[in-house]
GROMACS .gro file of C-alpha atoms in nm:
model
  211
    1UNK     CA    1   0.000   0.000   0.000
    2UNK     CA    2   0.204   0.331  -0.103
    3UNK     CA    3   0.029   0.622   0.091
    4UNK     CA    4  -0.074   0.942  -0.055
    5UNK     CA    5   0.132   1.233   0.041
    6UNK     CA    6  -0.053   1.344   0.275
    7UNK     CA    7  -0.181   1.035   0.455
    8UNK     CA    8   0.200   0.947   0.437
    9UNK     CA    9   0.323   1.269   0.666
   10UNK     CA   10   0.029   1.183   0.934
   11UNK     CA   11   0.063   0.830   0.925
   12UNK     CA   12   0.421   0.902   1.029
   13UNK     CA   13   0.338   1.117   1.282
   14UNK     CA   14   0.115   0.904   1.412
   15UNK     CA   15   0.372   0.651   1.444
   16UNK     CA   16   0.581   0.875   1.662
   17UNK     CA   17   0.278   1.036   1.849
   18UNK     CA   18   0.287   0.628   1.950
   19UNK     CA   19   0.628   0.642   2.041
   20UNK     CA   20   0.567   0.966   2.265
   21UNK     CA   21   0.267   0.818   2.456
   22UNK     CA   22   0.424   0.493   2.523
   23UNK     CA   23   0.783   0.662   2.617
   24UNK     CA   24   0.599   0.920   2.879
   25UNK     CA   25   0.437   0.571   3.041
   26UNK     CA   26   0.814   0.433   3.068
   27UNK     CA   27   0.919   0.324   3.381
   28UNK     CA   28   1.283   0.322   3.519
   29UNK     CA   29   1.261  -0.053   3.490
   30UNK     CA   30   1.129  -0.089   3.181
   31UNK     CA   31   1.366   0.217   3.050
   32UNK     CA   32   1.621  -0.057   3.106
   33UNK     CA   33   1.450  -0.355   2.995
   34UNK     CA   34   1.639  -0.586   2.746
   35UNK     CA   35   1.484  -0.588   2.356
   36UNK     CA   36   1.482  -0.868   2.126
   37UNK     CA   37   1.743  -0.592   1.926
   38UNK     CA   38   2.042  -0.770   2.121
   39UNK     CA   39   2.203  -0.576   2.272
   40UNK     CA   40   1.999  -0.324   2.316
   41UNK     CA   41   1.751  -0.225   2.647
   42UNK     CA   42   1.492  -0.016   2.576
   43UNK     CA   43   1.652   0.258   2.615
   44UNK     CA   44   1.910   0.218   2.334
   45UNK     CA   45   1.540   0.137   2.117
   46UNK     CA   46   1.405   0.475   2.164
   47UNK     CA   47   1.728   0.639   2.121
   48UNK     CA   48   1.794   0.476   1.783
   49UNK     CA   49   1.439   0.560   1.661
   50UNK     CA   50   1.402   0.898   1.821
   51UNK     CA   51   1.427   1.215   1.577
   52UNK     CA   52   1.579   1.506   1.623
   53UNK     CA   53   1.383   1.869   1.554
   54UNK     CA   54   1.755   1.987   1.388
   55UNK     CA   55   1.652   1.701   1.139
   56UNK     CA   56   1.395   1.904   0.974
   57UNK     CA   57   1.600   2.242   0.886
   58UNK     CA   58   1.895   1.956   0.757
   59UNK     CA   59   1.619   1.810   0.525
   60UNK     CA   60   1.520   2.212   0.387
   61UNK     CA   61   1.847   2.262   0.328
   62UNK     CA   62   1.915   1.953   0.150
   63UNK     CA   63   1.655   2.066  -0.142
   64UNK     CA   64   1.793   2.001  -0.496
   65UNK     CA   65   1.682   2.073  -0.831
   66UNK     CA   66   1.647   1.783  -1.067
   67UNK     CA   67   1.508   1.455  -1.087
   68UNK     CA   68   1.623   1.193  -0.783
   69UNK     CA   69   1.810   0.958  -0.823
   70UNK     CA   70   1.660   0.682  -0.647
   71UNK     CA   71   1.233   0.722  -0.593
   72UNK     CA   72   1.161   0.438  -0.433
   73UNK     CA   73   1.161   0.305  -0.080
   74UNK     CA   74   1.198  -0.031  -0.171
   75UNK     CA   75   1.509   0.036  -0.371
   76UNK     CA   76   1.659   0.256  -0.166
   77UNK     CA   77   1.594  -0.018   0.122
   78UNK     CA   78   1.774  -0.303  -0.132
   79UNK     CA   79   2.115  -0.047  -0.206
   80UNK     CA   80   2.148  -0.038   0.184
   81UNK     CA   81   2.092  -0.417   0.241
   82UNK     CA   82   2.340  -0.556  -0.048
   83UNK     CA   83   2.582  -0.773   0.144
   84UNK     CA   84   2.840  -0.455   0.153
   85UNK     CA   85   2.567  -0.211   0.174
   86UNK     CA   86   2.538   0.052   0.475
   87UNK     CA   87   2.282  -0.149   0.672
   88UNK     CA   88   2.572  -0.453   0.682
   89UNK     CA   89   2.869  -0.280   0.679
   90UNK     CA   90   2.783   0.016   0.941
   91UNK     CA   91   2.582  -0.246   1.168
   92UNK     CA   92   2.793  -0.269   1.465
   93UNK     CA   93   2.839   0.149   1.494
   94UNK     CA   94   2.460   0.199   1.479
   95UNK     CA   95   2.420  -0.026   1.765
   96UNK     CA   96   2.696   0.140   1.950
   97UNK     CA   97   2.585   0.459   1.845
   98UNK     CA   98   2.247   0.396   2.051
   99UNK     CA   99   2.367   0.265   2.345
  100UNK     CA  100   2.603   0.575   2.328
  101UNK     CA  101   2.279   0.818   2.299
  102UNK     CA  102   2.074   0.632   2.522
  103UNK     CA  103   2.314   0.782   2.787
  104UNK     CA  104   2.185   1.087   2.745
  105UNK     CA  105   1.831   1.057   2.699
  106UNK     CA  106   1.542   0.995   2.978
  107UNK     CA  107   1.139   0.882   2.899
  108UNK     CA  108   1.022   1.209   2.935
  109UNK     CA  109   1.309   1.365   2.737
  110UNK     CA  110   1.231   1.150   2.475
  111UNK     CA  111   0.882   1.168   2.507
  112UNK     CA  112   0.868   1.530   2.426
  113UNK     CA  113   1.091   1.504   2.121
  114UNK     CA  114   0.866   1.251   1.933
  115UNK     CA  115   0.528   1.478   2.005
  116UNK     CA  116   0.774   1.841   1.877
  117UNK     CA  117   0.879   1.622   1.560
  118UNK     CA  118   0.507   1.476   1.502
  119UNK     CA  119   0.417   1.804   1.514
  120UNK     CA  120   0.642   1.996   1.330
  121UNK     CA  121   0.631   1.764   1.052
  122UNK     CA  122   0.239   1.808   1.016
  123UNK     CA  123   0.332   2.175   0.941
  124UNK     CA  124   0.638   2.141   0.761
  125UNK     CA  125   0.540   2.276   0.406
  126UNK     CA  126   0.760   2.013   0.157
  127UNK     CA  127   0.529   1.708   0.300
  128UNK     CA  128   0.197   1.801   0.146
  129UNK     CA  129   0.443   1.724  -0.165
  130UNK     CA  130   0.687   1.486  -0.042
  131UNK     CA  131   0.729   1.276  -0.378
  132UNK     CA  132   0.804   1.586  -0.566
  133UNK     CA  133   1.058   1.722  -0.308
  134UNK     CA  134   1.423   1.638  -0.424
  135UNK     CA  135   1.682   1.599  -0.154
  136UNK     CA  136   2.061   1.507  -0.143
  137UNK     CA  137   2.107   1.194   0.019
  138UNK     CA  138   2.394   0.984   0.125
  139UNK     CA  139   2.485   0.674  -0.077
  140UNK     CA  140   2.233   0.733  -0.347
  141UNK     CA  141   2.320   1.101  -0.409
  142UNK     CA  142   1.965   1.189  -0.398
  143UNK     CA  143   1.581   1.092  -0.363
  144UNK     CA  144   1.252   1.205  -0.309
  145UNK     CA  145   1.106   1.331   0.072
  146UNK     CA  146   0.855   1.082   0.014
  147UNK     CA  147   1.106   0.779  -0.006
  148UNK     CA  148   1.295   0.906   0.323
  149UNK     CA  149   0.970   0.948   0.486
  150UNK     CA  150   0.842   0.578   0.399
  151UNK     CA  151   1.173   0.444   0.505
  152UNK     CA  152   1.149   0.655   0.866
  153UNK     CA  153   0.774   0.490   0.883
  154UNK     CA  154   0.895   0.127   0.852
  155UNK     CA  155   1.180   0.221   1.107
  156UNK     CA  156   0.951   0.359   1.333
  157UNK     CA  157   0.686   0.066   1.300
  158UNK     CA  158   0.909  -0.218   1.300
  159UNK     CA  159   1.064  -0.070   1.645
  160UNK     CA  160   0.762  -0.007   1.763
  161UNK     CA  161   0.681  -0.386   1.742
  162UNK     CA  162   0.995  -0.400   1.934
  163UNK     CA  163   0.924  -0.192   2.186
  164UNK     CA  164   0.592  -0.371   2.235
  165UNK     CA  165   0.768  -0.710   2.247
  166UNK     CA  166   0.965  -0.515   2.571
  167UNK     CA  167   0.709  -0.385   2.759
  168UNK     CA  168   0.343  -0.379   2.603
  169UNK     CA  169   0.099  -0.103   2.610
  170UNK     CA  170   0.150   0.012   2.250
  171UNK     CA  171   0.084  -0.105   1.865
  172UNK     CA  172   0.148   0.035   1.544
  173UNK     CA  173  -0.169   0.166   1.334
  174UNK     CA  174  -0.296  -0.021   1.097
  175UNK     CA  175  -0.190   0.146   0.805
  176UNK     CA  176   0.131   0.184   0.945
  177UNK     CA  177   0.175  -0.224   0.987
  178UNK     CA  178   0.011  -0.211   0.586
  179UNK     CA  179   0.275   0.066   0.428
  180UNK     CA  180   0.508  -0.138   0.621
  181UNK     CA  181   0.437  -0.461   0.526
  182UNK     CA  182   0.397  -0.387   0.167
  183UNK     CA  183   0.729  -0.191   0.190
  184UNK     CA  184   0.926  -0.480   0.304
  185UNK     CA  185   0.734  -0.727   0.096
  186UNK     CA  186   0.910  -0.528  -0.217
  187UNK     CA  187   1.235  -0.557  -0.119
  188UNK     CA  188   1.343  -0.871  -0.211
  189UNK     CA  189   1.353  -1.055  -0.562
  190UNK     CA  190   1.009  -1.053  -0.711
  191UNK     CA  191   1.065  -1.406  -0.793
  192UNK     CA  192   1.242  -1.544  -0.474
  193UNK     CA  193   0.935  -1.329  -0.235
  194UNK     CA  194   0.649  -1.495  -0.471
  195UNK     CA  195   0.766  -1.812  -0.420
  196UNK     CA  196   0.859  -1.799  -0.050
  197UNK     CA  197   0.516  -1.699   0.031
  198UNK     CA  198   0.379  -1.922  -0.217
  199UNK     CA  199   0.513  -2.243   0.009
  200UNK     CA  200   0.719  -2.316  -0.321
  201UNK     CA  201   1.102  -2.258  -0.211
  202UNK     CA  202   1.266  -2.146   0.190
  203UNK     CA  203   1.166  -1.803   0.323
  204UNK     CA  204   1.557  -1.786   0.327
  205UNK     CA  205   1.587  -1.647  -0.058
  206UNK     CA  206   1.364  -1.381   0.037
  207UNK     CA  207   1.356  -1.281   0.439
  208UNK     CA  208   1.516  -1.116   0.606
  209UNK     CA  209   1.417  -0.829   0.424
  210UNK     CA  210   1.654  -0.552   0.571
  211UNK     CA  211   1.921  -0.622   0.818
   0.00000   0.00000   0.00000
């Protein structure tokens, strides 16, 4: 299911509206809670999925002219997942990275983030276009607002799953689990994915998905 631009922007704020609610609930036990994200606690989870306001002047400056380079999630999600793609090759820093940031983060703190960036990104102007926004990106060299913005849903839906798994008392939407699901369905061979599901060869041609 590929949302419509502007389902797309509040179906992602949604998604961290979610994150806020459940984050302001935390408690200092379940702030440190082990995740099925080995090794991370809860804690590291938020931090890794939490955005930062600063991220939405970096994206307005980041405007290019031109067509993108790479306009679709799916693809964009396959270049990061080949065997010496970012996802693989950067693995270990991201997780280090979180636990890192984690350090400096609390519920509440992080609470309050996800409700400032749900809320300034149901105002920011470029996502009642987000397809026809061009930005620079890294790796690719550039892509649309839109494909950025689908990739940050599945991030935040698939963690959210996670955090769930941890301590309850949340869920992804339901079109959030669909854009997410469809997403992910698309990333692998056509061929390999069809028959997977189809019962006709092992889920291992196909799944995992992303890293």
């Amino acid at each position: 299911m590929r949302l419509a631009d502007v389902t797309l922007r509040d179906v992602l704020a949604d998604a961290w509206e979610r994150w806020g609610r459940r984050c302001a609930e935390l408690t200092d036990a379940q702030w440190r809670t082990a995740t099925r994200c080995v090794p991370w606690q809860v804690e590291a989870l938020v931090a890794h999925v939490c955005p930062e306001p600063t991220t939405f002047e970096s994206l307005a400056a980041a405007t290019v002219a031109g067509p993108a380079a790479v306009t679709d999630a799916a693809a964009m999600l396959r270049i990061f997942n080949e065997p010496d793609g970012v996802a693989n090759t950067t693995a270990d820093q991201i997780a280090d990275r979180a636990v890192s940031e984690a350090s400096a983060l609390t519920p509440r703190v992080a609470a309050a983030r996800f409700a400032e960036c749900a809320s300034r990104l149901r105002q920011m102007p470029e996502m009642s276009r987000p397809a026809q926004t061009v930005i620079g990106y890294p790796i690719v060299g550039s892509t649309t607002l839109a494909v950025v913005a689908e990739v940050a849903l599945m991030e935040a839906t698939v963690h959210l799953l996670d955090l769930a798994d941890a301590v309850g008392g949340v869920e992804p939407s339901p079109a959030a689990l669909a854009a997410t699901r469809d997403l992910l369905i698309a990333v692998p061979d056509p061929v390999a994915a069809v028959e997977a599901l189809a019962g006709r060869r092992s889920p291992a041609g196909a799944v995992p998905a992303i890293h």
